[in-house]
Amino acid sequence: LKKQHKITDFYSEE
Amino acid sequence: MFEARLTQGALLKRLLDSVKELVTDANFDCSETGISLQAMDNSHVALVSLSLRAEGFNPYRCDRGFSLGVNLNSLNKIMKCAGNEDVITLKADDSSADSLCLLFENSSNERVSEYELKLMDIDQEHLSIPETDYDATVMMPSAEFQRICRDLMVVSESVTIDVSKDEIKFTAEGELGTGNVKLKPTSTIDKPEESITIELGQTVSLQFSLKYLSNFTRGTPLSDQVMLCLSDNMPLLVEYKMDIGYIRYYLAPKVGD
């Protein structure tokens, strides 16, 4: 099974 | 003083309906250019970004930028009190905005209702989303995408999306077996809303949660077409474009074994 990533793994805070 | 009057009130009802399952509390950032919202779901797996341009309202007045902290469940309850034909006006005192006033006027203007929604202090992180040159950009009928998500959910809660030059393929594998849907680009120039186009930089294959994708398809009533943007190891972008602006959903992929 593949692991669900998070948006915050790709986009950082402004 | 902040005032934004939208003659197509139904649009605002649908917009809020398309984010209510994903986000509970959010800041509506109001400026002279328009209204925008960015928020993640509780699990931080998905992000919604909404933008409505000032030109879409008449009148639109926003003397200085400010944020309206809103509980979307409460706002949705109030929006249920607006008729689909109503003109909707949002008003707030931008200096001490502790409540948002919503005015619903019916077309013959003999019925006017006014609601006040208490605002909240929401300190939400704001993510910077870089303009991305995606490996693949697919345009298709929004109803088609909604149906694919709904159909493949009977097979699995994950879907693999493969895009090549002349095909986008959705594959689901689960306990009961497997299912896949393949779409080829169309050249129907007579019915643009039915067209399917694929712009490909390089082939891409990514896996996503169908639960979230199905949730995104609540945006289907907003636009005849939906745009899917994919890049290897990047969140999927699902965009519904309207005259007044857009709603964009981002979904982090499932990666690795």
mmCIF file of N, CA, C and O in Angstrom, chain B residues 21-83:
data_model
loop_
_atom_site.group_PDB
_atom_site.id
_atom_site.type_symbol
_atom_site.label_atom_id
_atom_site.label_comp_id
_atom_site.label_asym_id
_atom_site.label_seq_id
_atom_site.Cartn_x
_atom_site.Cartn_y
_atom_site.Cartn_z
ATOM 1 N N GLU B 21 -17.695 20.442 3.047
ATOM 2 C CA GLU B 21 -17.296 19.124 3.594
ATOM 3 C C GLU B 21 -15.802 19.097 3.904
ATOM 4 O O GLU B 21 -15.330 18.291 4.670
ATOM 5 N N LEU B 22 -15.061 19.959 3.249
ATOM 6 C CA LEU B 22 -13.603 19.875 3.332
ATOM 7 C C LEU B 22 -13.064 20.737 4.469
ATOM 8 O O LEU B 22 -12.110 20.367 5.155
ATOM 9 N N VAL B 23 -13.704 21.906 4.659
ATOM 10 C CA VAL B 23 -13.127 22.893 5.563
ATOM 11 C C VAL B 23 -14.198 23.372 6.544
ATOM 12 O O VAL B 23 -15.328 23.632 6.134
ATOM 13 N N THR B 24 -13.847 23.475 7.800
ATOM 14 C CA THR B 24 -14.863 23.929 8.773
ATOM 15 C C THR B 24 -14.728 25.424 9.043
ATOM 16 O O THR B 24 -15.686 26.161 8.947
ATOM 17 N N ASP B 25 -13.506 25.854 9.353
ATOM 18 C CA ASP B 25 -13.313 27.287 9.625
ATOM 19 C C ASP B 25 -12.334 27.845 8.606
ATOM 20 O O ASP B 25 -11.370 27.165 8.234
ATOM 21 N N ALA B 26 -12.569 29.069 8.147
ATOM 22 C CA ALA B 26 -11.625 29.645 7.180
ATOM 23 C C ALA B 26 -11.704 31.160 7.199
ATOM 24 O O ALA B 26 -12.728 31.740 7.588
ATOM 25 N N ASN B 27 -10.618 31.790 6.786
ATOM 26 C CA ASN B 27 -10.578 33.247 6.646
ATOM 27 C C ASN B 27 -10.900 33.643 5.211
ATOM 28 O O ASN B 27 -10.270 33.140 4.273
ATOM 29 N N PHE B 28 -11.864 34.537 5.051
ATOM 30 C CA PHE B 28 -12.090 35.148 3.739
ATOM 31 C C PHE B 28 -11.248 36.420 3.720
ATOM 32 O O PHE B 28 -11.500 37.342 4.500
ATOM 33 N N ASP B 29 -10.207 36.399 2.876
ATOM 34 C CA ASP B 29 -9.339 37.578 2.801
ATOM 35 C C ASP B 29 -9.921 38.542 1.767
ATOM 36 O O ASP B 29 -10.026 38.198 0.585
ATOM 37 N N CYS B 30 -10.312 39.726 2.239
ATOM 38 C CA CYS B 30 -10.954 40.709 1.347
ATOM 39 C C CYS B 30 -9.981 41.840 1.068
ATOM 40 O O CYS B 30 -9.326 42.343 1.983
ATOM 41 N N SER B 31 -9.878 42.168 -0.216
ATOM 42 C CA SER B 31 -9.010 43.299 -0.596
ATOM 43 C C SER B 31 -9.694 44.032 -1.749
ATOM 44 O O SER B 31 -10.751 43.619 -2.223
ATOM 45 N N GLU B 32 -9.056 45.080 -2.245
ATOM 46 C CA GLU B 32 -9.721 45.837 -3.326
ATOM 47 C C GLU B 32 -9.797 45.006 -4.620
ATOM 48 O O GLU B 32 -10.638 45.255 -5.473
ATOM 49 N N THR B 33 -8.952 43.934 -4.713
ATOM 50 C CA THR B 33 -8.999 43.135 -5.957
ATOM 51 C C THR B 33 -10.062 42.043 -5.882
ATOM 52 O O THR B 33 -10.443 41.472 -6.905
ATOM 53 N N GLY B 34 -10.516 41.733 -4.654
ATOM 54 C CA GLY B 34 -11.557 40.696 -4.567
ATOM 55 C C GLY B 34 -11.462 39.923 -3.264
ATOM 56 O O GLY B 34 -10.835 40.369 -2.300
ATOM 57 N N ILE B 35 -12.120 38.752 -3.269
ATOM 58 C CA ILE B 35 -12.198 37.926 -2.053
ATOM 59 C C ILE B 35 -11.481 36.616 -2.321
ATOM 60 O O ILE B 35 -11.696 35.993 -3.380
ATOM 61 N N SER B 36 -10.597 36.207 -1.398
ATOM 62 C CA SER B 36 -9.949 34.903 -1.594
ATOM 63 C C SER B 36 -9.958 34.134 -0.282
ATOM 64 O O SER B 36 -10.150 34.697 0.795
ATOM 65 N N LEU B 37 -9.795 32.822 -0.433
ATOM 66 C CA LEU B 37 -9.797 31.934 0.732
ATOM 67 C C LEU B 37 -8.819 30.810 0.453
ATOM 68 O O LEU B 37 -8.762 30.333 -0.675
ATOM 69 N N GLN B 38 -8.025 30.452 1.454
ATOM 70 C CA GLN B 38 -7.169 29.276 1.309
ATOM 71 C C GLN B 38 -7.245 28.501 2.624
ATOM 72 O O GLN B 38 -7.068 29.111 3.687
ATOM 73 N N ALA B 39 -7.535 27.218 2.514
ATOM 74 C CA ALA B 39 -7.614 26.446 3.765
ATOM 75 C C ALA B 39 -7.349 24.978 3.479
ATOM 76 O O ALA B 39 -7.649 24.485 2.383
ATOM 77 N N MET B 40 -6.768 24.286 4.475
ATOM 78 C CA MET B 40 -6.561 22.845 4.336
ATOM 79 C C MET B 40 -7.645 22.109 5.124
ATOM 80 O O MET B 40 -8.247 22.691 6.031
ATOM 81 N N ASP B 41 -7.826 20.824 4.783
ATOM 82 C CA ASP B 41 -8.759 20.029 5.586
ATOM 83 C C ASP B 41 -8.014 19.658 6.875
ATOM 84 O O ASP B 41 -6.810 19.877 6.995
ATOM 85 N N ASN B 42 -8.717 19.079 7.803
ATOM 86 C CA ASN B 42 -8.109 18.811 9.124
ATOM 87 C C ASN B 42 -6.864 17.940 9.022
ATOM 88 O O ASN B 42 -5.917 18.097 9.770
ATOM 89 N N SER B 43 -6.868 16.993 8.048
ATOM 90 C CA SER B 43 -5.735 16.050 7.999
ATOM 91 C C SER B 43 -4.575 16.623 7.179
ATOM 92 O O SER B 43 -3.563 15.970 6.960
ATOM 93 N N HIS B 44 -4.759 17.836 6.637
ATOM 94 C CA HIS B 44 -3.701 18.485 5.816
ATOM 95 C C HIS B 44 -3.344 17.670 4.582
ATOM 96 O O HIS B 44 -2.237 17.788 4.048
ATOM 97 N N VAL B 45 -4.263 16.839 4.123
ATOM 98 C CA VAL B 45 -4.021 16.069 2.885
ATOM 99 C C VAL B 45 -4.503 16.850 1.668
ATOM 100 O O VAL B 45 -3.983 16.707 0.565
ATOM 101 N N ALA B 46 -5.496 17.718 1.893
ATOM 102 C CA ALA B 46 -6.059 18.493 0.769
ATOM 103 C C ALA B 46 -6.064 19.971 1.132
ATOM 104 O O ALA B 46 -6.062 20.346 2.306
ATOM 105 N N LEU B 47 -6.053 20.808 0.095
ATOM 106 C CA LEU B 47 -6.093 22.264 0.292
ATOM 107 C C LEU B 47 -7.057 22.845 -0.736
ATOM 108 O O LEU B 47 -7.086 22.389 -1.886
ATOM 109 N N VAL B 48 -7.864 23.802 -0.307
ATOM 110 C CA VAL B 48 -8.763 24.476 -1.257
ATOM 111 C C VAL B 48 -8.356 25.943 -1.331
ATOM 112 O O VAL B 48 -7.979 26.559 -0.333
ATOM 113 N N SER B 49 -8.339 26.463 -2.562
ATOM 114 C CA SER B 49 -8.009 27.870 -2.774
ATOM 115 C C SER B 49 -9.091 28.460 -3.669
ATOM 116 O O SER B 49 -9.340 27.980 -4.769
ATOM 117 N N LEU B 50 -9.737 29.504 -3.147
ATOM 118 C CA LEU B 50 -10.910 30.081 -3.807
ATOM 119 C C LEU B 50 -10.606 31.546 -4.103
ATOM 120 O O LEU B 50 -9.954 32.211 -3.280
ATOM 121 N N SER B 51 -10.988 32.016 -5.275
ATOM 122 C CA SER B 51 -10.741 33.420 -5.584
ATOM 123 C C SER B 51 -11.912 33.994 -6.369
ATOM 124 O O SER B 51 -12.335 33.399 -7.377
ATOM 125 N N LEU B 52 -12.466 35.098 -5.865
ATOM 126 C CA LEU B 52 -13.576 35.788 -6.549
ATOM 127 C C LEU B 52 -13.100 37.213 -6.846
ATOM 128 O O LEU B 52 -12.696 37.931 -5.922
ATOM 129 N N ARG B 53 -13.151 37.620 -8.126
ATOM 130 C CA ARG B 53 -12.623 38.938 -8.494
ATOM 131 C C ARG B 53 -13.642 40.033 -8.177
ATOM 132 O O ARG B 53 -14.857 39.834 -8.329
ATOM 133 N N ALA B 54 -13.129 41.192 -7.786
ATOM 134 C CA ALA B 54 -13.995 42.337 -7.444
ATOM 135 C C ALA B 54 -14.936 42.668 -8.600
ATOM 136 O O ALA B 54 -16.109 42.996 -8.399
ATOM 137 N N GLU B 55 -14.431 42.500 -9.852
ATOM 138 C CA GLU B 55 -15.261 42.875 -11.032
ATOM 139 C C GLU B 55 -16.551 42.058 -11.103
ATOM 140 O O GLU B 55 -17.488 42.441 -11.787
ATOM 141 N N GLY B 56 -16.561 40.913 -10.406
ATOM 142 C CA GLY B 56 -17.754 40.067 -10.490
ATOM 143 C C GLY B 56 -18.890 40.565 -9.621
ATOM 144 O O GLY B 56 -20.014 40.071 -9.711
ATOM 145 N N PHE B 57 -18.585 41.537 -8.775
ATOM 146 C CA PHE B 57 -19.605 42.083 -7.870
ATOM 147 C C PHE B 57 -19.985 43.487 -8.351
ATOM 148 O O PHE B 57 -19.184 44.178 -8.962
ATOM 149 N N ASN B 58 -21.214 43.891 -8.032
ATOM 150 C CA ASN B 58 -21.600 45.249 -8.387
ATOM 151 C C ASN B 58 -22.696 45.732 -7.437
ATOM 152 O O ASN B 58 -23.816 45.237 -7.481
ATOM 153 N N PRO B 59 -22.337 46.637 -6.473
ATOM 154 C CA PRO B 59 -21.012 47.251 -6.371
ATOM 155 C C PRO B 59 -20.068 46.371 -5.557
ATOM 156 O O PRO B 59 -20.512 45.395 -4.934
ATOM 157 N N TYR B 60 -18.776 46.704 -5.611
ATOM 158 C CA TYR B 60 -17.784 46.080 -4.740
ATOM 159 C C TYR B 60 -17.002 47.207 -4.087
ATOM 160 O O TYR B 60 -16.507 48.096 -4.770
ATOM 161 N N ARG B 61 -16.933 47.155 -2.754
ATOM 162 C CA ARG B 61 -16.197 48.221 -2.080
ATOM 163 C C ARG B 61 -15.404 47.592 -0.945
ATOM 164 O O ARG B 61 -15.946 46.842 -0.146
ATOM 165 N N CYS B 62 -14.084 47.865 -0.926
ATOM 166 C CA CYS B 62 -13.263 47.343 0.165
ATOM 167 C C CYS B 62 -12.180 48.375 0.428
ATOM 168 O O CYS B 62 -11.198 48.452 -0.302
ATOM 169 N N ASP B 63 -12.435 49.222 1.412
ATOM 170 C CA ASP B 63 -11.555 50.384 1.611
ATOM 171 C C ASP B 63 -10.148 49.963 2.033
ATOM 172 O O ASP B 63 -9.169 50.586 1.656
ATOM 173 N N ARG B 64 -10.045 48.856 2.815
ATOM 174 C CA ARG B 64 -8.704 48.373 3.137
ATOM 175 C C ARG B 64 -8.775 46.875 3.357
ATOM 176 O O ARG B 64 -9.819 46.346 3.738
ATOM 177 N N GLY B 65 -7.643 46.192 3.099
ATOM 178 C CA GLY B 65 -7.630 44.725 3.187
ATOM 179 C C GLY B 65 -7.926 44.268 4.603
ATOM 180 O O GLY B 65 -7.459 44.874 5.573
ATOM 181 N N PHE B 66 -8.739 43.217 4.720
ATOM 182 C CA PHE B 66 -8.961 42.634 6.054
ATOM 183 C C PHE B 66 -9.497 41.216 5.892
ATOM 184 O O PHE B 66 -9.806 40.787 4.776
ATOM 185 N N SER B 67 -9.554 40.477 7.008
ATOM 186 C CA SER B 67 -9.986 39.075 6.946
ATOM 187 C C SER B 67 -11.272 38.861 7.712
ATOM 188 O O SER B 67 -11.486 39.480 8.759
ATOM 189 N N LEU B 68 -12.117 38.004 7.166
ATOM 190 C CA LEU B 68 -13.358 37.627 7.859
ATOM 191 C C LEU B 68 -13.195 36.177 8.303
ATOM 192 O O LEU B 68 -13.139 35.272 7.468
ATOM 193 N N GLY B 69 -13.096 35.978 9.636
ATOM 194 C CA GLY B 69 -12.959 34.604 10.145
ATOM 195 C C GLY B 69 -14.332 33.955 10.237
ATOM 196 O O GLY B 69 -15.179 34.422 11.002
ATOM 197 N N VAL B 70 -14.549 32.911 9.444
ATOM 198 C CA VAL B 70 -15.911 32.363 9.312
ATOM 199 C C VAL B 70 -15.963 30.881 9.654
ATOM 200 O O VAL B 70 -15.082 30.121 9.242
ATOM 201 N N ASN B 71 -16.990 30.491 10.392
ATOM 202 C CA ASN B 71 -17.277 29.058 10.548
ATOM 203 C C ASN B 71 -18.171 28.692 9.362
ATOM 204 O O ASN B 71 -19.298 29.200 9.240
ATOM 205 N N LEU B 72 -17.652 27.850 8.466
ATOM 206 C CA LEU B 72 -18.366 27.615 7.205
ATOM 207 C C LEU B 72 -19.680 26.866 7.405
ATOM 208 O O LEU B 72 -20.613 27.024 6.608
ATOM 209 N N ASN B 73 -19.749 26.092 8.491
ATOM 210 C CA ASN B 73 -21.038 25.400 8.732
ATOM 211 C C ASN B 73 -22.126 26.429 9.018
ATOM 212 O O ASN B 73 -23.219 26.376 8.465
ATOM 213 N N SER B 74 -21.764 27.409 9.861
ATOM 214 C CA SER B 74 -22.760 28.446 10.210
ATOM 215 C C SER B 74 -23.117 29.272 8.980
ATOM 216 O O SER B 74 -24.292 29.535 8.708
ATOM 217 N N LEU B 75 -22.088 29.637 8.196
ATOM 218 C CA LEU B 75 -22.351 30.440 6.994
ATOM 219 C C LEU B 75 -23.252 29.658 6.043
ATOM 220 O O LEU B 75 -24.206 30.212 5.473
ATOM 221 N N ASN B 76 -22.999 28.357 5.929
ATOM 222 C CA ASN B 76 -23.837 27.552 5.028
ATOM 223 C C ASN B 76 -25.280 27.510 5.493
ATOM 224 O O ASN B 76 -26.214 27.567 4.690
ATOM 225 N N LYS B 77 -25.459 27.440 6.819
ATOM 226 C CA LYS B 77 -26.841 27.415 7.342
ATOM 227 C C LYS B 77 -27.560 28.706 6.943
ATOM 228 O O LYS B 77 -28.700 28.675 6.470
ATOM 229 N N ILE B 78 -26.865 29.829 7.085
ATOM 230 C CA ILE B 78 -27.499 31.112 6.719
ATOM 231 C C ILE B 78 -27.751 31.155 5.215
ATOM 232 O O ILE B 78 -28.815 31.579 4.759
ATOM 233 N N MET B 79 -26.805 30.627 4.429
ATOM 234 C CA MET B 79 -26.965 30.685 2.964
ATOM 235 C C MET B 79 -28.176 29.870 2.508
ATOM 236 O O MET B 79 -28.774 30.127 1.468
ATOM 237 N N LYS B 80 -28.558 28.873 3.340
ATOM 238 C CA LYS B 80 -29.740 28.072 2.973
ATOM 239 C C LYS B 80 -30.998 28.956 2.975
ATOM 240 O O LYS B 80 -31.995 28.649 2.363
ATOM 241 N N CYS B 81 -30.887 30.107 3.688
ATOM 242 C CA CYS B 81 -32.060 31.002 3.787
ATOM 243 C C CYS B 81 -32.151 31.927 2.576
ATOM 244 O O CYS B 81 -33.080 32.724 2.458
ATOM 245 N N ALA B 82 -31.164 31.832 1.669
ATOM 246 C CA ALA B 82 -31.209 32.674 0.463
ATOM 247 C C ALA B 82 -31.876 31.876 -0.654
ATOM 248 O O ALA B 82 -31.572 30.697 -0.836
ATOM 249 N N GLY B 83 -32.763 32.532 -1.394
ATOM 250 C CA GLY B 83 -33.391 31.867 -2.549
ATOM 251 C C GLY B 83 -32.382 31.782 -3.682
ATOM 252 O O GLY B 83 -31.449 32.579 -3.758
#
